[in-house]
């Protein structure tokens, strides 16, 4: 098949969906398909990839770039950004599309966040999102990385496709025991609550390490030692293999983010044999169902207490971590993810294109 993937690229934004799209593109190429990756960007990309990488700096040119790649099927994982216009154009061209959900907001009819820049801009955003949902009329199949979101699908042909992640890790050394928090830093991730958990660990001789790109100016204070406890350390962005090494050496993975899709960091932590303690989000209910850590149901005091309790019981963390590793390696294989998506793409592509182009 000739497949075109649409999303930001991990060379400029190391987020969960970008990592998944890179893994998928590489996997499809290895399986004999011709892949073009159309990446909306703010600046040029200069990186070698085994697939065709087509950066697009203007949203209005996304559709043109896709049509020029002459795909037999399109895989969209760019949320609802400019979605309706591109989906409508593909519909007119007779090119089938698979929409990949990477955040619960992708399939919610209305989404409201606390206004940070005034009510009017937020209302405009709501209307724009609602308008973009009209693009689902041109979607042939939908995938979600969280089985709990299948019932929200606006597309009849919907599939649960777990993310895939590699367990490859770069060694990481730290002089003291630590817990790890990993995400791009913005209000929805609630990093300030990890700082609160760090304060509770200070008297136990346990550090709190934060990794991620600061995407909101509101969190510049995380780098100021006057505003954080001495056992808190912001390490900046890291690659996926570096994150794996960091998680492998931790007591546990700590999560404060609002519910979304299925953050890769859970899979990374479990593959490295580390349990998760989450403030609120339990993706697919796996933490409770499989016994992979603890969930505080949104109660901050409970969450802080759970982090301290788990972090001070390394033997317990190790025992739960062994179970987490076995579960993750059975559930989140990259090869299985690629094969599942390949089958779905082939099922909506024109009949003559279902064989691999070699």
Short mmCIF file of C-alpha atoms in Angstrom, two decimals:
data_model
loop_
_atom_site.label_atom_id
_atom_site.label_comp_id
_atom_site.label_asym_id
_atom_site.label_seq_id
_atom_site.Cartn_x
_atom_site.Cartn_y
_atom_site.Cartn_z
CA UNK A 1 0.00 0.00 0.00
CA UNK A 2 0.91 3.63 -0.41
CA UNK A 3 0.22 5.12 3.03
CA UNK A 4 0.38 8.75 4.10
CA UNK A 5 0.61 9.55 7.82
CA UNK A 6 -0.37 13.02 9.08
CA UNK A 7 0.90 14.33 12.43
CA UNK A 8 3.60 16.48 13.95
CA UNK A 9 6.99 14.80 13.82
CA UNK A 10 8.99 13.64 16.83
CA UNK A 11 12.09 15.48 15.58
CA UNK A 12 10.35 18.68 16.68
CA UNK A 13 7.87 17.52 19.31
CA UNK A 14 8.64 14.40 21.33
CA UNK A 15 5.08 13.61 22.35
CA UNK A 16 3.27 10.32 22.64
CA UNK A 17 1.42 10.45 19.32
CA UNK A 18 4.55 11.55 17.45
CA UNK A 19 6.50 8.60 18.85
CA UNK A 20 3.71 6.22 17.84
CA UNK A 21 3.57 7.61 14.29
CA UNK A 22 7.33 7.24 13.87
CA UNK A 23 7.18 3.64 15.10
CA UNK A 24 4.24 2.92 12.78
CA UNK A 25 5.93 4.51 9.75
CA UNK A 26 9.12 2.53 10.33
CA UNK A 27 7.16 -0.67 10.87
CA UNK A 28 5.10 -0.26 7.70
CA UNK A 29 8.24 0.39 5.66
CA UNK A 30 9.81 -2.77 7.10
CA UNK A 31 6.69 -4.67 6.02
CA UNK A 32 7.08 -3.47 2.44
CA UNK A 33 4.73 -0.49 2.22
CA UNK A 34 5.49 2.93 0.73
CA UNK A 35 5.08 5.54 3.48
CA UNK A 36 4.99 9.32 3.30
CA UNK A 37 4.84 11.27 6.57
CA UNK A 38 3.26 14.73 6.19
CA UNK A 39 4.33 16.78 9.21
CA UNK A 40 2.87 20.20 10.02
CA UNK A 41 5.84 22.17 11.38
CA UNK A 42 6.84 25.69 12.35
CA UNK A 43 10.34 25.31 10.94
CA UNK A 44 12.20 23.07 8.55
CA UNK A 45 13.10 19.47 9.41
CA UNK A 46 16.53 18.03 8.65
CA UNK A 47 16.51 14.43 9.82
CA UNK A 48 17.12 11.11 8.08
CA UNK A 49 14.21 8.64 8.14
CA UNK A 50 13.51 5.36 6.31
CA UNK A 51 10.19 6.81 5.14
CA UNK A 52 9.43 9.90 3.07
CA UNK A 53 9.17 12.93 5.35
CA UNK A 54 7.29 15.92 3.97
CA UNK A 55 7.26 18.98 6.30
CA UNK A 56 4.44 21.50 5.75
CA UNK A 57 4.75 24.95 7.32
CA UNK A 58 1.29 26.26 6.43
CA UNK A 59 -1.90 24.41 7.50
CA UNK A 60 -3.59 25.33 4.22
CA UNK A 61 -0.99 23.23 2.38
CA UNK A 62 -1.56 19.97 4.30
CA UNK A 63 -4.16 18.67 1.84
CA UNK A 64 -2.00 19.52 -1.17
CA UNK A 65 0.99 17.72 0.32
CA UNK A 66 -1.13 14.64 0.99
CA UNK A 67 -2.59 14.57 -2.51
CA UNK A 68 0.88 14.96 -4.04
CA UNK A 69 1.99 11.82 -2.19
CA UNK A 70 -0.75 9.89 -4.05
CA UNK A 71 -1.77 7.68 -1.12
CA UNK A 72 -4.15 4.76 -1.32
CA UNK A 73 -5.04 5.31 2.32
CA UNK A 74 -4.37 8.07 4.90
CA UNK A 75 -3.64 7.64 8.62
CA UNK A 76 -4.52 10.81 10.54
CA UNK A 77 -3.20 11.30 14.10
CA UNK A 78 -3.21 15.08 14.29
CA UNK A 79 -6.19 15.49 16.66
CA UNK A 80 -8.82 17.84 15.20
CA UNK A 81 -6.32 20.40 13.93
CA UNK A 82 -7.48 21.53 10.46
CA UNK A 83 -9.23 18.18 10.28
CA UNK A 84 -12.49 19.01 8.50
CA UNK A 85 -10.91 20.72 5.50
CA UNK A 86 -8.42 17.90 4.89
CA UNK A 87 -10.99 15.13 5.47
CA UNK A 88 -13.43 16.78 3.07
CA UNK A 89 -10.73 17.13 0.43
CA UNK A 90 -9.75 13.49 0.77
CA UNK A 91 -13.40 12.50 0.51
CA UNK A 92 -13.72 14.39 -2.75
CA UNK A 93 -10.59 12.67 -4.05
CA UNK A 94 -11.94 9.25 -3.06
CA UNK A 95 -9.04 8.55 -0.67
CA UNK A 96 -10.05 6.62 2.48
CA UNK A 97 -8.92 7.87 5.88
CA UNK A 98 -8.30 6.17 9.22
CA UNK A 99 -8.54 8.53 12.20
CA UNK A 100 -6.33 7.61 15.18
CA UNK A 101 -7.55 8.95 18.51
CA UNK A 102 -4.68 10.04 20.75
CA UNK A 103 -6.64 12.12 23.28
CA UNK A 104 -10.13 11.79 24.71
CA UNK A 105 -10.91 15.31 23.43
CA UNK A 106 -10.70 13.95 19.88
CA UNK A 107 -14.01 12.13 20.38
CA UNK A 108 -15.82 14.35 22.89
CA UNK A 109 -18.61 16.41 21.28
CA UNK A 110 -17.80 19.40 23.47
CA UNK A 111 -14.66 20.14 25.49
CA UNK A 112 -14.37 22.88 28.07
CA UNK A 113 -11.24 23.85 29.97
CA UNK A 114 -10.82 26.49 32.63
CA UNK A 115 -10.34 29.78 30.72
CA UNK A 116 -6.72 30.88 30.95
CA UNK A 117 -6.86 33.60 28.29
CA UNK A 118 -10.44 34.76 28.66
CA UNK A 119 -13.84 33.25 27.98
CA UNK A 120 -14.23 34.56 24.42
CA UNK A 121 -11.09 32.85 23.03
CA UNK A 122 -12.19 29.61 24.69
CA UNK A 123 -15.65 29.90 23.14
CA UNK A 124 -14.06 30.40 19.73
CA UNK A 125 -11.97 27.29 20.32
CA UNK A 126 -15.07 25.30 21.28
CA UNK A 127 -16.92 26.35 18.13
CA UNK A 128 -13.87 25.59 15.96
CA UNK A 129 -13.50 22.13 17.47
CA UNK A 130 -17.20 21.40 17.00
CA UNK A 131 -16.99 22.51 13.37
CA UNK A 132 -13.93 20.31 12.75
CA UNK A 133 -15.83 17.27 14.01
CA UNK A 134 -17.74 17.42 10.74
CA UNK A 135 -14.70 15.80 9.18
CA UNK A 136 -15.69 12.46 10.72
CA UNK A 137 -18.28 12.09 7.93
CA UNK A 138 -15.35 11.34 5.63
CA UNK A 139 -13.55 8.85 7.94
CA UNK A 140 -13.74 5.17 7.04
CA UNK A 141 -12.34 3.67 10.26
CA UNK A 142 -11.18 4.87 13.67
CA UNK A 143 -8.61 3.54 16.12
CA UNK A 144 -8.16 4.41 19.77
CA UNK A 145 -5.32 3.53 22.11
CA UNK A 146 -7.73 3.37 25.06
CA UNK A 147 -10.46 0.72 24.98
CA UNK A 148 -12.66 2.82 27.30
CA UNK A 149 -13.09 5.36 24.50
CA UNK A 150 -14.54 2.98 21.89
CA UNK A 151 -18.07 3.88 22.95
CA UNK A 152 -17.41 7.54 22.16
CA UNK A 153 -16.45 6.87 18.54
CA UNK A 154 -18.40 8.89 15.95
CA UNK A 155 -17.32 6.29 13.36
CA UNK A 156 -19.01 2.89 13.17
CA UNK A 157 -15.85 0.96 12.27
CA UNK A 158 -13.86 1.52 15.49
CA UNK A 159 -10.93 -0.51 16.82
CA UNK A 160 -8.87 -0.68 20.03
CA UNK A 161 -5.19 -0.64 19.07
CA UNK A 162 -2.83 -0.50 22.06
CA UNK A 163 0.23 1.69 21.66
CA UNK A 164 3.53 -0.07 21.13
CA UNK A 165 6.79 0.90 22.82
CA UNK A 166 10.36 -0.33 22.79
CA UNK A 167 12.04 -1.38 26.03
CA UNK A 168 15.46 -0.25 24.77
CA UNK A 169 17.09 1.92 27.45
CA UNK A 170 20.16 4.09 27.86
CA UNK A 171 21.82 3.73 31.28
CA UNK A 172 20.99 6.46 33.79
CA UNK A 173 22.77 7.03 37.09
CA UNK A 174 21.67 9.09 40.08
CA UNK A 175 23.32 9.21 43.50
CA UNK A 176 20.12 8.84 45.57
CA UNK A 177 16.86 6.89 45.37
CA UNK A 178 14.27 8.72 43.27
CA UNK A 179 10.79 8.71 41.77
CA UNK A 180 10.19 9.88 38.19
CA UNK A 181 7.63 12.11 36.46
CA UNK A 182 7.65 12.38 32.65
CA UNK A 183 5.48 14.59 30.41
CA UNK A 184 5.57 17.78 28.41
CA UNK A 185 4.98 20.52 30.96
CA UNK A 186 1.74 22.50 30.68
CA UNK A 187 -1.36 23.10 32.86
CA UNK A 188 -3.19 19.89 31.84
CA UNK A 189 -0.24 17.85 33.15
CA UNK A 190 -0.42 19.45 36.64
CA UNK A 191 3.34 19.29 37.34
CA UNK A 192 2.92 21.44 40.45
CA UNK A 193 1.35 18.45 42.20
CA UNK A 194 4.51 16.41 41.62
CA UNK A 195 6.41 19.16 43.40
CA UNK A 196 4.03 18.70 46.34
CA UNK A 197 4.78 15.00 46.33
CA UNK A 198 8.49 15.81 46.28
CA UNK A 199 8.11 17.78 49.51
CA UNK A 200 6.64 14.69 51.18
CA UNK A 201 9.69 12.66 50.13
CA UNK A 202 12.32 15.10 51.36
CA UNK A 203 12.54 13.66 54.88
CA UNK A 204 12.92 10.13 53.47
CA UNK A 205 16.07 10.90 51.47
CA UNK A 206 14.26 10.31 48.17
CA UNK A 207 14.57 12.64 45.18
CA UNK A 208 11.88 13.60 42.67
CA UNK A 209 13.07 13.86 39.05
CA UNK A 210 10.99 15.64 36.42
CA UNK A 211 11.53 15.19 32.67
CA UNK A 212 9.81 17.06 29.86
CA UNK A 213 9.77 20.14 27.68
CA UNK A 214 8.34 23.25 29.39
CA UNK A 215 5.59 24.23 26.95
CA UNK A 216 3.94 26.85 29.16
CA UNK A 217 5.62 29.99 30.47
CA UNK A 218 3.63 29.54 33.69
CA UNK A 219 6.08 26.82 34.74
CA UNK A 220 9.38 28.61 34.44
CA UNK A 221 9.58 28.53 38.24
CA UNK A 222 10.33 24.79 38.11
CA UNK A 223 13.92 25.68 37.23
CA UNK A 224 14.29 28.12 40.15
CA UNK A 225 15.68 26.46 43.31
CA UNK A 226 13.99 29.14 45.45
CA UNK A 227 10.57 27.76 44.49
CA UNK A 228 11.11 24.01 44.72
CA UNK A 229 12.28 21.66 47.51
CA UNK A 230 15.97 20.65 47.47
CA UNK A 231 15.14 17.04 46.54
CA UNK A 232 13.28 18.14 43.37
CA UNK A 233 15.28 18.20 40.13
CA UNK A 234 14.06 19.30 36.69
CA UNK A 235 16.15 17.49 34.04
CA UNK A 236 14.64 18.95 30.87
CA UNK A 237 13.60 16.95 27.78
CA UNK A 238 14.94 13.45 27.17
CA UNK A 239 14.70 10.94 24.31
CA UNK A 240 12.49 7.85 24.70
CA UNK A 241 15.49 5.58 25.33
CA UNK A 242 16.84 8.02 27.91
CA UNK A 243 13.43 8.10 29.60
CA UNK A 244 13.43 4.30 29.68
CA UNK A 245 16.77 4.31 31.47
CA UNK A 246 15.58 6.94 33.93
CA UNK A 247 12.42 4.95 34.70
CA UNK A 248 14.35 1.69 35.05
CA UNK A 249 16.42 3.13 37.90
CA UNK A 250 13.49 4.75 39.73
CA UNK A 251 11.48 3.49 42.67
CA UNK A 252 8.27 4.23 40.75
CA UNK A 253 6.61 6.32 38.05
CA UNK A 254 4.41 9.21 39.26
CA UNK A 255 1.58 10.60 37.11
CA UNK A 256 -0.46 13.77 37.72
CA UNK A 257 -1.85 14.46 34.23
CA UNK A 258 -5.50 14.88 33.39
CA UNK A 259 -7.18 11.99 31.53
CA UNK A 260 -6.24 11.85 27.85
CA UNK A 261 -5.57 8.82 25.63
CA UNK A 262 -2.97 6.31 26.79
CA UNK A 263 0.29 8.09 27.67
CA UNK A 264 3.37 6.21 26.52
CA UNK A 265 5.07 6.81 29.85
CA UNK A 266 2.85 4.23 31.56
CA UNK A 267 3.97 1.61 29.04
CA UNK A 268 7.60 2.70 29.35
CA UNK A 269 7.50 2.47 33.14
CA UNK A 270 5.84 -0.94 33.15
CA UNK A 271 8.24 -2.32 30.55
CA UNK A 272 11.11 -1.23 32.79
CA UNK A 273 9.52 -3.05 35.73
CA UNK A 274 8.28 0.03 37.57
CA UNK A 275 4.83 0.52 39.13
CA UNK A 276 2.76 3.68 38.63
CA UNK A 277 1.13 5.92 41.22
CA UNK A 278 -1.42 8.16 39.51
CA UNK A 279 -3.39 11.08 40.90
CA UNK A 280 -6.46 10.46 38.76
CA UNK A 281 -5.96 8.71 35.44
CA UNK A 282 -5.94 4.93 35.13
CA UNK A 283 -5.74 4.15 31.39
CA UNK A 284 -8.09 1.31 30.49
CA UNK A 285 -8.34 0.64 34.23
CA UNK A 286 -5.13 -1.39 33.97
CA UNK A 287 -3.45 -0.07 37.14
CA UNK A 288 -6.28 -1.32 39.36
CA UNK A 289 -7.33 -4.30 37.21
CA UNK A 290 -3.83 -5.72 36.77
CA UNK A 291 -2.35 -4.54 40.10
CA UNK A 292 0.29 -2.23 38.60
CA UNK A 293 0.36 0.47 41.27
CA UNK A 294 -2.12 2.85 42.87
CA UNK A 295 -4.70 5.46 41.80
CA UNK A 296 -5.81 8.26 44.14
CA UNK A 297 -9.13 9.04 42.36
CA UNK A 298 -8.24 12.72 42.17
CA UNK A 299 -7.66 13.17 45.92
CA UNK A 300 -4.41 15.14 46.24
CA UNK A 301 -3.72 14.28 49.89
CA UNK A 302 -4.28 10.59 49.17
CA UNK A 303 -2.01 10.82 46.14
CA UNK A 304 0.85 12.46 48.06
CA UNK A 305 0.52 9.81 50.77
CA UNK A 306 0.55 7.00 48.19
CA UNK A 307 3.69 8.35 46.54
CA UNK A 308 5.49 8.49 49.89
CA UNK A 309 4.23 5.05 50.93
CA UNK A 310 5.27 3.31 47.70
CA UNK A 311 8.58 5.14 47.37
CA UNK A 312 9.66 4.03 50.85
CA UNK A 313 8.91 0.33 50.12
CA UNK A 314 11.39 -0.65 47.40
CA UNK A 315 10.80 -4.40 47.80
CA UNK A 316 7.08 -3.91 47.20
CA UNK A 317 7.79 -1.71 44.18
CA UNK A 318 10.08 -4.37 42.75
CA UNK A 319 7.51 -7.13 43.21
CA UNK A 320 4.74 -5.13 41.56
CA UNK A 321 7.21 -4.01 38.90
CA UNK A 322 7.88 -7.59 37.83
CA UNK A 323 4.16 -8.06 37.23
CA UNK A 324 4.02 -4.75 35.33
CA UNK A 325 6.90 -5.80 33.07
CA UNK A 326 5.27 -9.10 32.14
CA UNK A 327 1.94 -7.41 31.44
CA UNK A 328 3.48 -4.62 29.33
CA UNK A 329 5.58 -6.90 27.16
CA UNK A 330 2.53 -9.06 26.43
CA UNK A 331 0.23 -6.11 25.70
CA UNK A 332 2.23 -3.28 24.11
CA UNK A 333 4.39 -4.85 21.41
CA UNK A 334 5.44 -2.49 18.60
CA UNK A 335 5.15 -5.33 16.05
CA UNK A 336 1.59 -6.12 17.19
CA UNK A 337 0.61 -2.44 16.95
CA UNK A 338 1.97 -2.16 13.40
CA UNK A 339 0.23 -5.35 12.30
CA UNK A 340 -3.11 -4.23 13.74
CA UNK A 341 -2.94 -0.84 12.03
CA UNK A 342 -1.78 -2.46 8.79
CA UNK A 343 -4.87 -4.69 8.75
CA UNK A 344 -7.18 -1.74 9.38
CA UNK A 345 -5.54 0.36 6.66
CA UNK A 346 -5.82 -2.53 4.21
CA UNK A 347 -9.48 -3.07 5.09
CA UNK A 348 -10.45 0.44 3.92
CA UNK A 349 -7.96 0.85 1.08
CA UNK A 350 -9.04 0.04 -2.50
CA UNK A 351 -9.06 -3.72 -3.07
CA UNK A 352 -6.14 -3.66 -5.52
CA UNK A 353 -3.84 -1.96 -2.99
CA UNK A 354 -4.12 -4.48 -0.18
CA UNK A 355 -0.88 -6.19 -1.19
CA UNK A 356 2.41 -4.69 -0.07
CA UNK A 357 4.32 -2.48 -2.46
CA UNK A 358 7.89 -3.76 -2.57
#
